[in-house]
Coordinates of C-alpha atoms and ligand atoms in Angstrom, one line a residue:
X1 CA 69.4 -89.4 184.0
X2 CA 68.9 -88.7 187.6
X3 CA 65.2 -87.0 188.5
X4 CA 65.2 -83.8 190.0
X5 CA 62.3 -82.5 192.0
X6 CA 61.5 -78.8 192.3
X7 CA 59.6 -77.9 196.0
X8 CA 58.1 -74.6 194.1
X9 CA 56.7 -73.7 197.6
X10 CA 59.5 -75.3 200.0
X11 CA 58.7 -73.7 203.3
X12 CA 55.0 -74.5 203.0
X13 CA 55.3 -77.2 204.9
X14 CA 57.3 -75.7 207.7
X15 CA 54.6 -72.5 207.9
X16 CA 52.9 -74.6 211.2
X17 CA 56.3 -75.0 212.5
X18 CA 57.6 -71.7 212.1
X19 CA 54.5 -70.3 214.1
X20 CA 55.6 -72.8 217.0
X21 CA 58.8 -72.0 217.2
X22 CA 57.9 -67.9 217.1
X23 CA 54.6 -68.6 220.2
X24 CA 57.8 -71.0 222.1
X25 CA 60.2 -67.9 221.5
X26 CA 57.7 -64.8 222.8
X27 CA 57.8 -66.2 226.4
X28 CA 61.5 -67.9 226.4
X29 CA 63.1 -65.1 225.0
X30 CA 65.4 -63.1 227.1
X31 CA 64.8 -59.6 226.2
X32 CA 61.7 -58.4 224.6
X33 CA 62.4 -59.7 221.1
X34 CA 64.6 -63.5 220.8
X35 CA 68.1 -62.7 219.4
X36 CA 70.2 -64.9 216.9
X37 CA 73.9 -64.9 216.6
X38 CA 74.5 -66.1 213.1
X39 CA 78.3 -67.3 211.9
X40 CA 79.0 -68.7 208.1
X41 CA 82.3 -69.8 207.3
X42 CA 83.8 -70.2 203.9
X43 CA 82.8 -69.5 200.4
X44 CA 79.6 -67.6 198.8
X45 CA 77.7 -70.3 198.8
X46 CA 77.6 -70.7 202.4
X47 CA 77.1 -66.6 202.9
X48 CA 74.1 -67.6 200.7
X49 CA 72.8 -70.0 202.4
X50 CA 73.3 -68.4 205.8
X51 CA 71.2 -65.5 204.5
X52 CA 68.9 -68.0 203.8
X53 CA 68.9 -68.8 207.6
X54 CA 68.5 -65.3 208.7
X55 CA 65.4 -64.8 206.3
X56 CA 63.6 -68.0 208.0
X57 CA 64.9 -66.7 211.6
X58 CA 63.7 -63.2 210.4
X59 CA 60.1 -64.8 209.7
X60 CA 60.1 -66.3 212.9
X61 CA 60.3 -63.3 214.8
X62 CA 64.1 -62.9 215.5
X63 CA 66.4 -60.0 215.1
X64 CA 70.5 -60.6 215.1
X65 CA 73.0 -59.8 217.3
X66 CA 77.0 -59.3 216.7
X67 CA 77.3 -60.7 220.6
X68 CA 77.2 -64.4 221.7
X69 CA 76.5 -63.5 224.8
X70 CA 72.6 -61.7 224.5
X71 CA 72.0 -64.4 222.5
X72 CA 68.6 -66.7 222.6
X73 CA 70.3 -69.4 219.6
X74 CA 74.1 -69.4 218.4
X75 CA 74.1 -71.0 215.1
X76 CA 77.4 -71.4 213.2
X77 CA 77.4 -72.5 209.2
X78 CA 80.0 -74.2 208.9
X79 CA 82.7 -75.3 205.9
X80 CA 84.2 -78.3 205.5
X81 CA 87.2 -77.5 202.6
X82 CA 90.1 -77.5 204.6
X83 CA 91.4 -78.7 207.6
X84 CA 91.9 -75.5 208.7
X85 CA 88.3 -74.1 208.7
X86 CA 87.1 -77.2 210.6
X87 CA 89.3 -76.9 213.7
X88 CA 88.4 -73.3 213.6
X89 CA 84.7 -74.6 214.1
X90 CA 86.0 -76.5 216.5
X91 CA 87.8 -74.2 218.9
X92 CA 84.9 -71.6 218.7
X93 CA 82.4 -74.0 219.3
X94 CA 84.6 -75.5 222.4
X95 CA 84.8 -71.6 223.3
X96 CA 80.9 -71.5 223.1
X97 CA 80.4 -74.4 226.3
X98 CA 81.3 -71.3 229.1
X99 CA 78.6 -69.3 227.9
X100 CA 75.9 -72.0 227.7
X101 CA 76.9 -73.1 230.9
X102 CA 75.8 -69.3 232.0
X103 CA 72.8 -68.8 229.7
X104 CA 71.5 -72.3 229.8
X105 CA 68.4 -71.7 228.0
X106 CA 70.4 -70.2 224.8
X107 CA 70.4 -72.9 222.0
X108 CA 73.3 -74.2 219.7
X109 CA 73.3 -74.8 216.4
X110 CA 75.6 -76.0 213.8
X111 CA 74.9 -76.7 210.2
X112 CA 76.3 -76.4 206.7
X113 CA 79.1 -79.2 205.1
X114 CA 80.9 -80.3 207.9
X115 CA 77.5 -81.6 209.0
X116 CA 77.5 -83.5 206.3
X117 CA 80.7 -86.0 207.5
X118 CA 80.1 -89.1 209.7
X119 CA 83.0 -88.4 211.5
X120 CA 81.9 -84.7 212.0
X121 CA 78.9 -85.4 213.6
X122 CA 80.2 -88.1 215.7
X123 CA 82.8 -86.1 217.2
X124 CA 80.0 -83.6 217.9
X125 CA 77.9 -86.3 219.3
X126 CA 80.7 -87.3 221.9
X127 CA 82.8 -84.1 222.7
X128 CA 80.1 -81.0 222.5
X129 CA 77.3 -82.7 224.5
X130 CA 75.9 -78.9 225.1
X131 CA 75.1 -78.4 220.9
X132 CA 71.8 -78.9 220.7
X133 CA 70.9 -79.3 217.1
X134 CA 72.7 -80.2 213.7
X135 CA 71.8 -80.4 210.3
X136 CA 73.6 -80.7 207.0
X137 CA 73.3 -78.9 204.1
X138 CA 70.3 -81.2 202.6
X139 CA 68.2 -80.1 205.7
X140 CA 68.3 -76.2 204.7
X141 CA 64.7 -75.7 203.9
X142 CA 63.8 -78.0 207.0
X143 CA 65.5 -75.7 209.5
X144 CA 62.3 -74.3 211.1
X145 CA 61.0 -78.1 212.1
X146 CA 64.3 -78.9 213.1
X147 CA 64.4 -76.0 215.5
X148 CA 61.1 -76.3 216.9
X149 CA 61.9 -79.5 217.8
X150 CA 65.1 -78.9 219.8
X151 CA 63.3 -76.0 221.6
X152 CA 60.1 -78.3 222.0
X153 CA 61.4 -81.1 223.0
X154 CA 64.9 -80.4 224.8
X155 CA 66.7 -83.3 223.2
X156 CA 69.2 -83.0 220.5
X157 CA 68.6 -83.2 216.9
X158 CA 71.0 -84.1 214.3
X159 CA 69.5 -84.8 211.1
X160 CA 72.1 -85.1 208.0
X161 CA 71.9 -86.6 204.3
X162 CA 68.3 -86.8 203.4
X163 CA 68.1 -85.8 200.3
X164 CA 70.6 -84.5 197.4
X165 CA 68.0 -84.7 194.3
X166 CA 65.9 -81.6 195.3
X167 CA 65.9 -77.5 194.6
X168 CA 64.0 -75.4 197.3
X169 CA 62.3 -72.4 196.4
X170 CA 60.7 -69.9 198.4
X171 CA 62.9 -69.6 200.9
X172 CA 63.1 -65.9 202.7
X173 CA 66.6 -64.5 202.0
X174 CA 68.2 -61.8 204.3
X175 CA 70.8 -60.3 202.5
X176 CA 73.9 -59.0 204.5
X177 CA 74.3 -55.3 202.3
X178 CA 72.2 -53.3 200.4
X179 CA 74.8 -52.7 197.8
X180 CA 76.1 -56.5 196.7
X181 CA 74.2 -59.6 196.3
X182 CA 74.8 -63.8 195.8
X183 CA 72.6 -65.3 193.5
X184 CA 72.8 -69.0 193.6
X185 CA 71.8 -70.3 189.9
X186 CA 72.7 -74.4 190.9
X187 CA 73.4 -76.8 193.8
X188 CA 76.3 -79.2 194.6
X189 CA 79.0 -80.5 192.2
X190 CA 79.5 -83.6 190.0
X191 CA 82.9 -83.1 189.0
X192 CA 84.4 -85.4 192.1
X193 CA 88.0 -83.3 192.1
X194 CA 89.8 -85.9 193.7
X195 CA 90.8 -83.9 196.2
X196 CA 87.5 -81.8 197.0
X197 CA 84.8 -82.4 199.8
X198 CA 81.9 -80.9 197.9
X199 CA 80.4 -83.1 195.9
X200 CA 80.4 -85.5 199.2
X201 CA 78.6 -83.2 201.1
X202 CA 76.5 -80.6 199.2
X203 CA 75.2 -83.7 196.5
X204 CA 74.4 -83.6 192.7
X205 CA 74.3 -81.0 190.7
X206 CA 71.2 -79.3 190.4
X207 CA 69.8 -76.3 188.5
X208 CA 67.5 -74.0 189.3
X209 CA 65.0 -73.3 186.7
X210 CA 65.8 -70.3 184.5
X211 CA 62.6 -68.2 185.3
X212 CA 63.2 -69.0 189.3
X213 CA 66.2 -67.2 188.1
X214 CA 65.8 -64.8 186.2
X215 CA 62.6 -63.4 188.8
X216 CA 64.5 -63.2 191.7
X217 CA 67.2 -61.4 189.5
X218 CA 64.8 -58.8 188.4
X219 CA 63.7 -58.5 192.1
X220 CA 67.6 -57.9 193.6
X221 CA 67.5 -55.4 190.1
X222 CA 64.2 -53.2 191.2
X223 CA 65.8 -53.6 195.0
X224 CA 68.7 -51.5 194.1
X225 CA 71.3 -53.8 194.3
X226 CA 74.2 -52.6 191.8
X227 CA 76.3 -55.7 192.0
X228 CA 75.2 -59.4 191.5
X229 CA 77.3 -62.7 192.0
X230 CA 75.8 -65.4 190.3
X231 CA 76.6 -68.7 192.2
X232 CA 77.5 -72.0 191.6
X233 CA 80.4 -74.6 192.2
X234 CA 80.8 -75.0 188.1
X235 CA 78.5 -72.5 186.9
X236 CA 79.3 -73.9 183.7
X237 CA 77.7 -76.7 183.6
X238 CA 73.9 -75.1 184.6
X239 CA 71.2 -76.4 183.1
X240 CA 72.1 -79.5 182.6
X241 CA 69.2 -81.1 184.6
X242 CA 66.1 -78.6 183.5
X243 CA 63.7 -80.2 181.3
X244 CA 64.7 -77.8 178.5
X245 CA 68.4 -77.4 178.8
X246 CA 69.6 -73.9 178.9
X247 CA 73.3 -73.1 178.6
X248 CA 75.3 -71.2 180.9
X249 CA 75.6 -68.9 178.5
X250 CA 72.0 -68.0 177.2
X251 CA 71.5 -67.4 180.9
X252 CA 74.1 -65.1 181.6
X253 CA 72.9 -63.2 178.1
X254 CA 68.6 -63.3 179.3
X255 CA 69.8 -61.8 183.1
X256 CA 72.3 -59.2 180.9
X257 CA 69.0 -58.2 179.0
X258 CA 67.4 -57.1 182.2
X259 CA 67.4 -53.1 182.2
X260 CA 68.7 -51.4 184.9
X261 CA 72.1 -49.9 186.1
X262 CA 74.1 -53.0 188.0
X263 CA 77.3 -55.4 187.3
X264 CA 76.5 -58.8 187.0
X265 CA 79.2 -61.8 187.5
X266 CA 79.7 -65.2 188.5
X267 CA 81.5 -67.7 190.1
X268 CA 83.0 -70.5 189.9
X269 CA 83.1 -71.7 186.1
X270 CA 85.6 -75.0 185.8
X271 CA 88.1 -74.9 182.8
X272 CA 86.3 -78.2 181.6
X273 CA 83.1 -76.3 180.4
X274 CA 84.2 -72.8 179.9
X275 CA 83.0 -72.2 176.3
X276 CA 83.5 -69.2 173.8
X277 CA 80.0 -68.7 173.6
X278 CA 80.3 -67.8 177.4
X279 CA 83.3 -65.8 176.0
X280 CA 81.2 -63.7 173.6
X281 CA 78.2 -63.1 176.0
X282 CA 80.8 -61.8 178.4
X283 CA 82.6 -59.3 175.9
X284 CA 78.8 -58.2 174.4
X285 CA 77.0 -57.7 177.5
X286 CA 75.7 -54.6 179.0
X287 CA 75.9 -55.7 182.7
X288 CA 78.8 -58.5 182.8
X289 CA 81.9 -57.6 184.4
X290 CA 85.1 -58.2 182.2
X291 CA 86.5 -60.3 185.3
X292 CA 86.6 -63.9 184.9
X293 CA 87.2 -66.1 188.1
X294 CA 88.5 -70.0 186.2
X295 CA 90.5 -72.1 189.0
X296 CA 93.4 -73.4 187.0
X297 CA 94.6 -75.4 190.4
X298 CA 97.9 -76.6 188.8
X299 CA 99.8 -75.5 186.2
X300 CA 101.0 -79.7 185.2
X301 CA 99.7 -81.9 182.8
X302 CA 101.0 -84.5 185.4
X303 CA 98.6 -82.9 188.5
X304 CA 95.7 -82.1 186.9
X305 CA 94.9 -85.5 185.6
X306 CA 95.9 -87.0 188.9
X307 CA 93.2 -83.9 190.2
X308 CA 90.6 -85.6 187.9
X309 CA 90.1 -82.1 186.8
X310 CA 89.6 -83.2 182.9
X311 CA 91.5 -80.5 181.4
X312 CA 95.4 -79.6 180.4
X313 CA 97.5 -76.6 180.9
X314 CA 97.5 -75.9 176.9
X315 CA 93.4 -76.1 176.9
X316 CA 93.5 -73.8 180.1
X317 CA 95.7 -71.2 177.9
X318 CA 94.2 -71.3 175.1
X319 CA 90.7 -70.4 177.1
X320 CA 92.4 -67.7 178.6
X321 CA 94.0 -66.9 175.6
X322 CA 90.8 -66.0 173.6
X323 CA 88.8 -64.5 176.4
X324 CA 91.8 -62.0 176.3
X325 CA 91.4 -61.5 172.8
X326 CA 87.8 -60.6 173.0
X327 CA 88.0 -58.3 176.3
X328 CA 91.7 -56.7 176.6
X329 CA 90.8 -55.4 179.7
X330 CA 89.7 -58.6 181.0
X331 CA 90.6 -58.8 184.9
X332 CA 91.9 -62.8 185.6
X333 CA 91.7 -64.2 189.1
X334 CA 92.1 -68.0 189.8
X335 CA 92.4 -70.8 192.4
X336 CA 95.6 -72.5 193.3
X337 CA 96.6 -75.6 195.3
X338 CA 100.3 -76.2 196.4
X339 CA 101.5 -79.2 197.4
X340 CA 99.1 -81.9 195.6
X341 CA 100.1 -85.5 196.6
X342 CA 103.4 -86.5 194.9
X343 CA 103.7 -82.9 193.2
X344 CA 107.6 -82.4 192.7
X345 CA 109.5 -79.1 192.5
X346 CA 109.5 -79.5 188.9
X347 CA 106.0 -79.6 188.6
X348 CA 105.3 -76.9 190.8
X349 CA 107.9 -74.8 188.6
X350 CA 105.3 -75.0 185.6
X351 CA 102.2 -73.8 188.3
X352 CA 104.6 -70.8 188.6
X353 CA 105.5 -70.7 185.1
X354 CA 101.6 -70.7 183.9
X355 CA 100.8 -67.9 187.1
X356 CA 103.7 -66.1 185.2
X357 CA 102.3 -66.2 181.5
X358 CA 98.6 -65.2 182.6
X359 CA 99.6 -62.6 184.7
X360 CA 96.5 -62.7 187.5
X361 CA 94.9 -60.2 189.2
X362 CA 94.8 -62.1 192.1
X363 CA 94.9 -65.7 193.4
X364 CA 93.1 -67.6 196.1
X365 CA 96.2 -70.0 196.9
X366 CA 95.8 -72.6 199.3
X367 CA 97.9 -75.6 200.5
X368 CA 96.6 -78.9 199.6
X369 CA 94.5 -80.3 202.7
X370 CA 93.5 -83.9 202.7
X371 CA 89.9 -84.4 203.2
X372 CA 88.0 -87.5 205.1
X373 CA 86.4 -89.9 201.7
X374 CA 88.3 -88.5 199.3
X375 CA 91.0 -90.4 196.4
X376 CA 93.7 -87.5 197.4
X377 CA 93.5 -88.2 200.9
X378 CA 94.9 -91.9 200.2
X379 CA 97.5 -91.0 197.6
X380 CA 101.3 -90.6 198.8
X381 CA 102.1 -87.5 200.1
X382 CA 106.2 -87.4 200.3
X383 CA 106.7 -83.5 200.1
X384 CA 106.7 -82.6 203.9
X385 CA 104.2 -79.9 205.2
X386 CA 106.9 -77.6 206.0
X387 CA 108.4 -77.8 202.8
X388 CA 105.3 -77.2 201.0
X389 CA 105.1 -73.6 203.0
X390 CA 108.4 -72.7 201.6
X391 CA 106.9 -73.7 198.0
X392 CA 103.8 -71.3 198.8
X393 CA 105.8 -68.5 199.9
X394 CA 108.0 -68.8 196.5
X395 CA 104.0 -68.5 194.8
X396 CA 102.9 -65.7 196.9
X397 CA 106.1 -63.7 196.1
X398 CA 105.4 -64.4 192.0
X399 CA 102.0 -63.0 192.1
X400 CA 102.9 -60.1 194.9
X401 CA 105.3 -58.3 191.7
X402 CA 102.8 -59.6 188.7
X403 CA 99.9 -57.9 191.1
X404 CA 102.5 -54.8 191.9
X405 CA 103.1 -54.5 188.3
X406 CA 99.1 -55.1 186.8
X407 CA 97.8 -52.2 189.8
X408 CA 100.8 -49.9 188.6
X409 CA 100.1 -50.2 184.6
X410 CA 96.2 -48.8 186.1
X411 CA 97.9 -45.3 187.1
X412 CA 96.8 -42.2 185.3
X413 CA 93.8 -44.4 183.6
X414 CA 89.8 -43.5 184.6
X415 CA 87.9 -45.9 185.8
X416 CA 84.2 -46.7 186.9
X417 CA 84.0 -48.4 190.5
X418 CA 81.2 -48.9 192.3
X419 CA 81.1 -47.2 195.7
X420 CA 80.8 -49.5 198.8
X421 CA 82.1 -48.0 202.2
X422 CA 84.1 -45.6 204.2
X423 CA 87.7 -47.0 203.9
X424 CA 88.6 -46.0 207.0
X425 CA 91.0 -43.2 206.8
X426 CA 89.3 -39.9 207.2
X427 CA 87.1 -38.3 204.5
X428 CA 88.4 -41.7 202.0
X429 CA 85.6 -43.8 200.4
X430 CA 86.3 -47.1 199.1
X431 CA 84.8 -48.8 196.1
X432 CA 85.8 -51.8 193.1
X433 CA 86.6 -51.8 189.8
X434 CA 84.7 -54.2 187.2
X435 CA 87.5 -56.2 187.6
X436 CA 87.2 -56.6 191.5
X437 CA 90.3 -54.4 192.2
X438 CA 90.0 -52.0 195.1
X439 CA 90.1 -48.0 194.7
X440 CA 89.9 -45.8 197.4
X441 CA 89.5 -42.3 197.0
X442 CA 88.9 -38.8 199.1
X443 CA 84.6 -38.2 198.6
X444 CA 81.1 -37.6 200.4
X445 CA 79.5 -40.6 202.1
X446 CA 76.5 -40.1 199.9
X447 CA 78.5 -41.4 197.1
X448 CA 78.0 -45.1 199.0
X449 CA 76.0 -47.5 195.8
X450 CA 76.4 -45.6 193.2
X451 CA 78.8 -45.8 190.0
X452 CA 81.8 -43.1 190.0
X453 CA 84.3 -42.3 187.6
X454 CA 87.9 -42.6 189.1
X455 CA 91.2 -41.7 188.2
X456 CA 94.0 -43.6 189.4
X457 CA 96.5 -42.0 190.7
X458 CA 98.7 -44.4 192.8
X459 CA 99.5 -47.9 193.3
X460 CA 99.9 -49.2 196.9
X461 CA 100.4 -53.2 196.7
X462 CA 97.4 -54.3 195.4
X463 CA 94.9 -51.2 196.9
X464 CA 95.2 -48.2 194.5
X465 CA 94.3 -44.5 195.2
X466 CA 92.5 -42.4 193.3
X467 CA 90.4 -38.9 193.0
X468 CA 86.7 -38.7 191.6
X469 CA 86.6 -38.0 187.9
X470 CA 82.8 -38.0 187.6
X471 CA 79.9 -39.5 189.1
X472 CA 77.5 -42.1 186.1
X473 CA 74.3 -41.4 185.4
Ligands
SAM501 N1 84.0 -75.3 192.4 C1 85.1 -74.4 192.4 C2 86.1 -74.9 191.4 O1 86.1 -76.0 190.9 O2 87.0 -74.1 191.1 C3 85.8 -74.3 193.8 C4 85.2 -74.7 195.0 S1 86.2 -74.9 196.4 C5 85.1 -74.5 197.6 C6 87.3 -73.6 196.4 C7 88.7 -73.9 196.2 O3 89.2 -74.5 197.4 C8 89.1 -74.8 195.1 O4 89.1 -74.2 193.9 C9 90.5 -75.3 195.5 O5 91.5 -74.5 195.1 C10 90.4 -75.2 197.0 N2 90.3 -76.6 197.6 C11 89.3 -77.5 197.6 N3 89.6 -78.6 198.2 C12 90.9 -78.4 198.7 C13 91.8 -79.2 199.5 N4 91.5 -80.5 199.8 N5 93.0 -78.7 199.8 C14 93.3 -77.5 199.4 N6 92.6 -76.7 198.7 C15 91.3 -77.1 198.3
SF4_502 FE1 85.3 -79.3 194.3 FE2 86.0 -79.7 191.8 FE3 83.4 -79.5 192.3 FE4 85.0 -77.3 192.4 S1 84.5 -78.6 190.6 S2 83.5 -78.0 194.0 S3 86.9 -78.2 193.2 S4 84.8 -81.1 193.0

């Protein structure tokens, strides 16, 4: 079994340089305090980690800006999924040469899992001479070294892949709202989906230790936060690593036990390892949302073993099948990819057949994308791009009327959503249901981060309307 080391203390180290990089920053900045423009792309585990980012820049004496142009340092996280996100990095940070060219002191950063790729970080190397430091995903808790060092020296710095066998505590976090927050439980992914860039470029999976956990749970809890994500690529599978394995499960059930008034659920769990016992903890708990996010991917036998995904469609139901049982109310959402290499019609037929039977709440569907280093990328790929858009349109239009229907079976019941904003329409606040569905109704500002009872009224696509029933105690 691999060895895992746990940095208890991670930024101890980088104290020194964190000092140097905040005495560099009092006379270079440009206005009175240095500014950071901070962009994540992609999934929570990136937002995560760029919080992460803003709670070292926060220590080092920056505040945060919404405009690259007062900025002292432009740092972009980036994501490295699909082809699409990466030329989007791309283009902006093409767009970003103009303004260094008039702020010339300003520093640019990019990190996250495209930094991870050779072929990333060559093309940065050769076509965006003006970025001025990289890191990958393994460099996280080495950021404030790595940025004292571009400002110190003046040279680039790229530093990628050092080391995939370590968890970091102690990092600062800055969270991005007061009302919702990520809570990352494990690192990287083993599964090696043959399709999926992860495990090539966030590493092995790696728990954190259950009381690192279960602390900073209890400290979001006393903050006031009312709704935490608990975070991992196959949440599943935590504990796995620790010294005294600890299933998914008993987690979720020791954070449940915490007292307080909040929603607690997670993401991602992988068909593979979903278990009942998961199931049960779900359906008992106090705090845990009935909404269960399990990527089904394909709805073929045929697919999903050429996915390397380790599961079938009948296991998948079956799953979904007693999780129904135990929590009737149980909101579904999934992931789904169209257009695997060599998928045929047919086969797609049974993804919509299987979208059709479980009857989501909503679905993150994406086009399959082949990705640098991985077995998908090499496999035979008849099905032209163009047709594959016609396939996904056919999907979207499926779950579009099960959506319609699941929002519209909702009218005239009461239910409890957790207030988060103004929705934008006069005198309308806008909040979620447990199962992540979103309600807006006519009430007082004031009402932002707390529980209210709401009565549906109407059904607009997938938003429904409502009017306050009763606030929770
Ligand atoms: N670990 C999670 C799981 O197994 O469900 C998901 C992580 S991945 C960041 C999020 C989703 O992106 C996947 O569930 C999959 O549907 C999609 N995805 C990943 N690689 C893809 C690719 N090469 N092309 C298209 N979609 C992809
Ligand atoms: Fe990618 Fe599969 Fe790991 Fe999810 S479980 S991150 S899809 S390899």
């Amino acid at each position: 079994m691999t060895e895992f080391q746990f940095l208890q203390d991670g930024l101890k180290d980088q104290q020194p340089y964190m000092q140097m990089v905040q005495s560099i920053m009092e006379v270079r900045a440009r206005g009175p305090q240095p500014l950071a423009f901070v962009h994540t792309y992609g999934c929570q585990q990136n937002v995560s980690d760029g919080e992460k980012i803003k709670g070292m820049l926060q220590q080092m004496g920056y505040s945060f800006t919404d405009r690259q142009e007062d900025a002292d340092l432009i740092l972009f996280n980036t994501c490295a999924v699909r082809e699409h996100a990466e030329d989007r990095v791309f283009g902006n940070v093409g767009a970003l040469k103009n303004i260094k060219r008039r702020h010339p002191s300003m520093l640019i950063a990019l990190c996250g899992c495209m930094m991870e790729q050779e072929h990333v970080a060559e093309k940065i190397r050769k076509s965006f001479p003006f970025v001025n430091l990289v890191f990958g995903t393994h460099s996280l808790h080495r950021f404030p070294q790595l940025l004292y060092e571009a400002l110190f020296s003046g040279k680039r710095v790229i530093e990628r892949g050092v080391d995939d066998h370590t968890v970091v505590e102690g990092i600062p976090v800055r969270r991005d709202g007061d009302i919702k927050a990520w809570l990352p439980i494990m690192y990287g992914c083993d599964n090696f989906c043959s399709y999926c860039v992860v495990p090539h470029v966030r590493g092995r999976e790696r728990s954190r230790k259950t009381e690192a956990v279960l602390q900073e749970a209890r400290q979001i809890i006393s903050s006031g936060y009312k709704d935490i994500t608990l975070l991992g690529q196959n949440v599943n599978s935590y504990g796995k690593n620790l010294e005294h394995p600890v299933s998914f499960a008993q987690l979720l059930s020791q954070i449940d036990r915490i007292p307080g008034e909040y929603w607690l659920r997670f993401m991602t769990s992988h068909p593979k390892d979903a278990t009942k016992e998961m199931i049960d903890v779900m359906a008992q708990g106090e705090h845990i949302c009935h909404h269960l996010h399990l990527p089904f991917q394909s709805g073929s036998n045929r697919v999903l073993k050429a996915m390397n995904r380790k599961y079938t469609r009948e296991k998948y139901l079956e799953m979904i099948a007693y999780a129904k049982s135990k929590m009737p109310d149980l909101s579904l959402t999934s992931d789904v990819i169209v257009g695997f290499p060599g998928e045929t019609y047919e086969e797609f037929q049974e993804t919509l057949s299987l979208i059709r039977e479980v009857e989501f709440t909503s679905l993150f569907t994406f086009i399959f994308s082949p990705r640098v280093g991985t077995p998908a990328a090499k496999m035979d790929d008849p099905v032209p791009y163009k047709e594959k858009t016609v396939w996904f349109s056919e999907l979207l239009k499926v779950q579009e009327e099960i959506a319609a229907k699941r929002c519209a079976s909702l009218v005239g019941q009461t239910h409890t959503v957790l207030v988060e904003e103004e929705s934008g329409h006069p005198g309308e606040l806008s909040g979620r249901t447990q199962g992540n569905m979103i309600v807006e109704f006519p009430g007082d500002p004031s009402l932002i981060g707390s529980f209210a009872q709401v009565k549906i009224t109407k059904a607009r696509n997938w938003i429904l309307k409502g009017e306050l029933a009763a606030l929770v105690d």
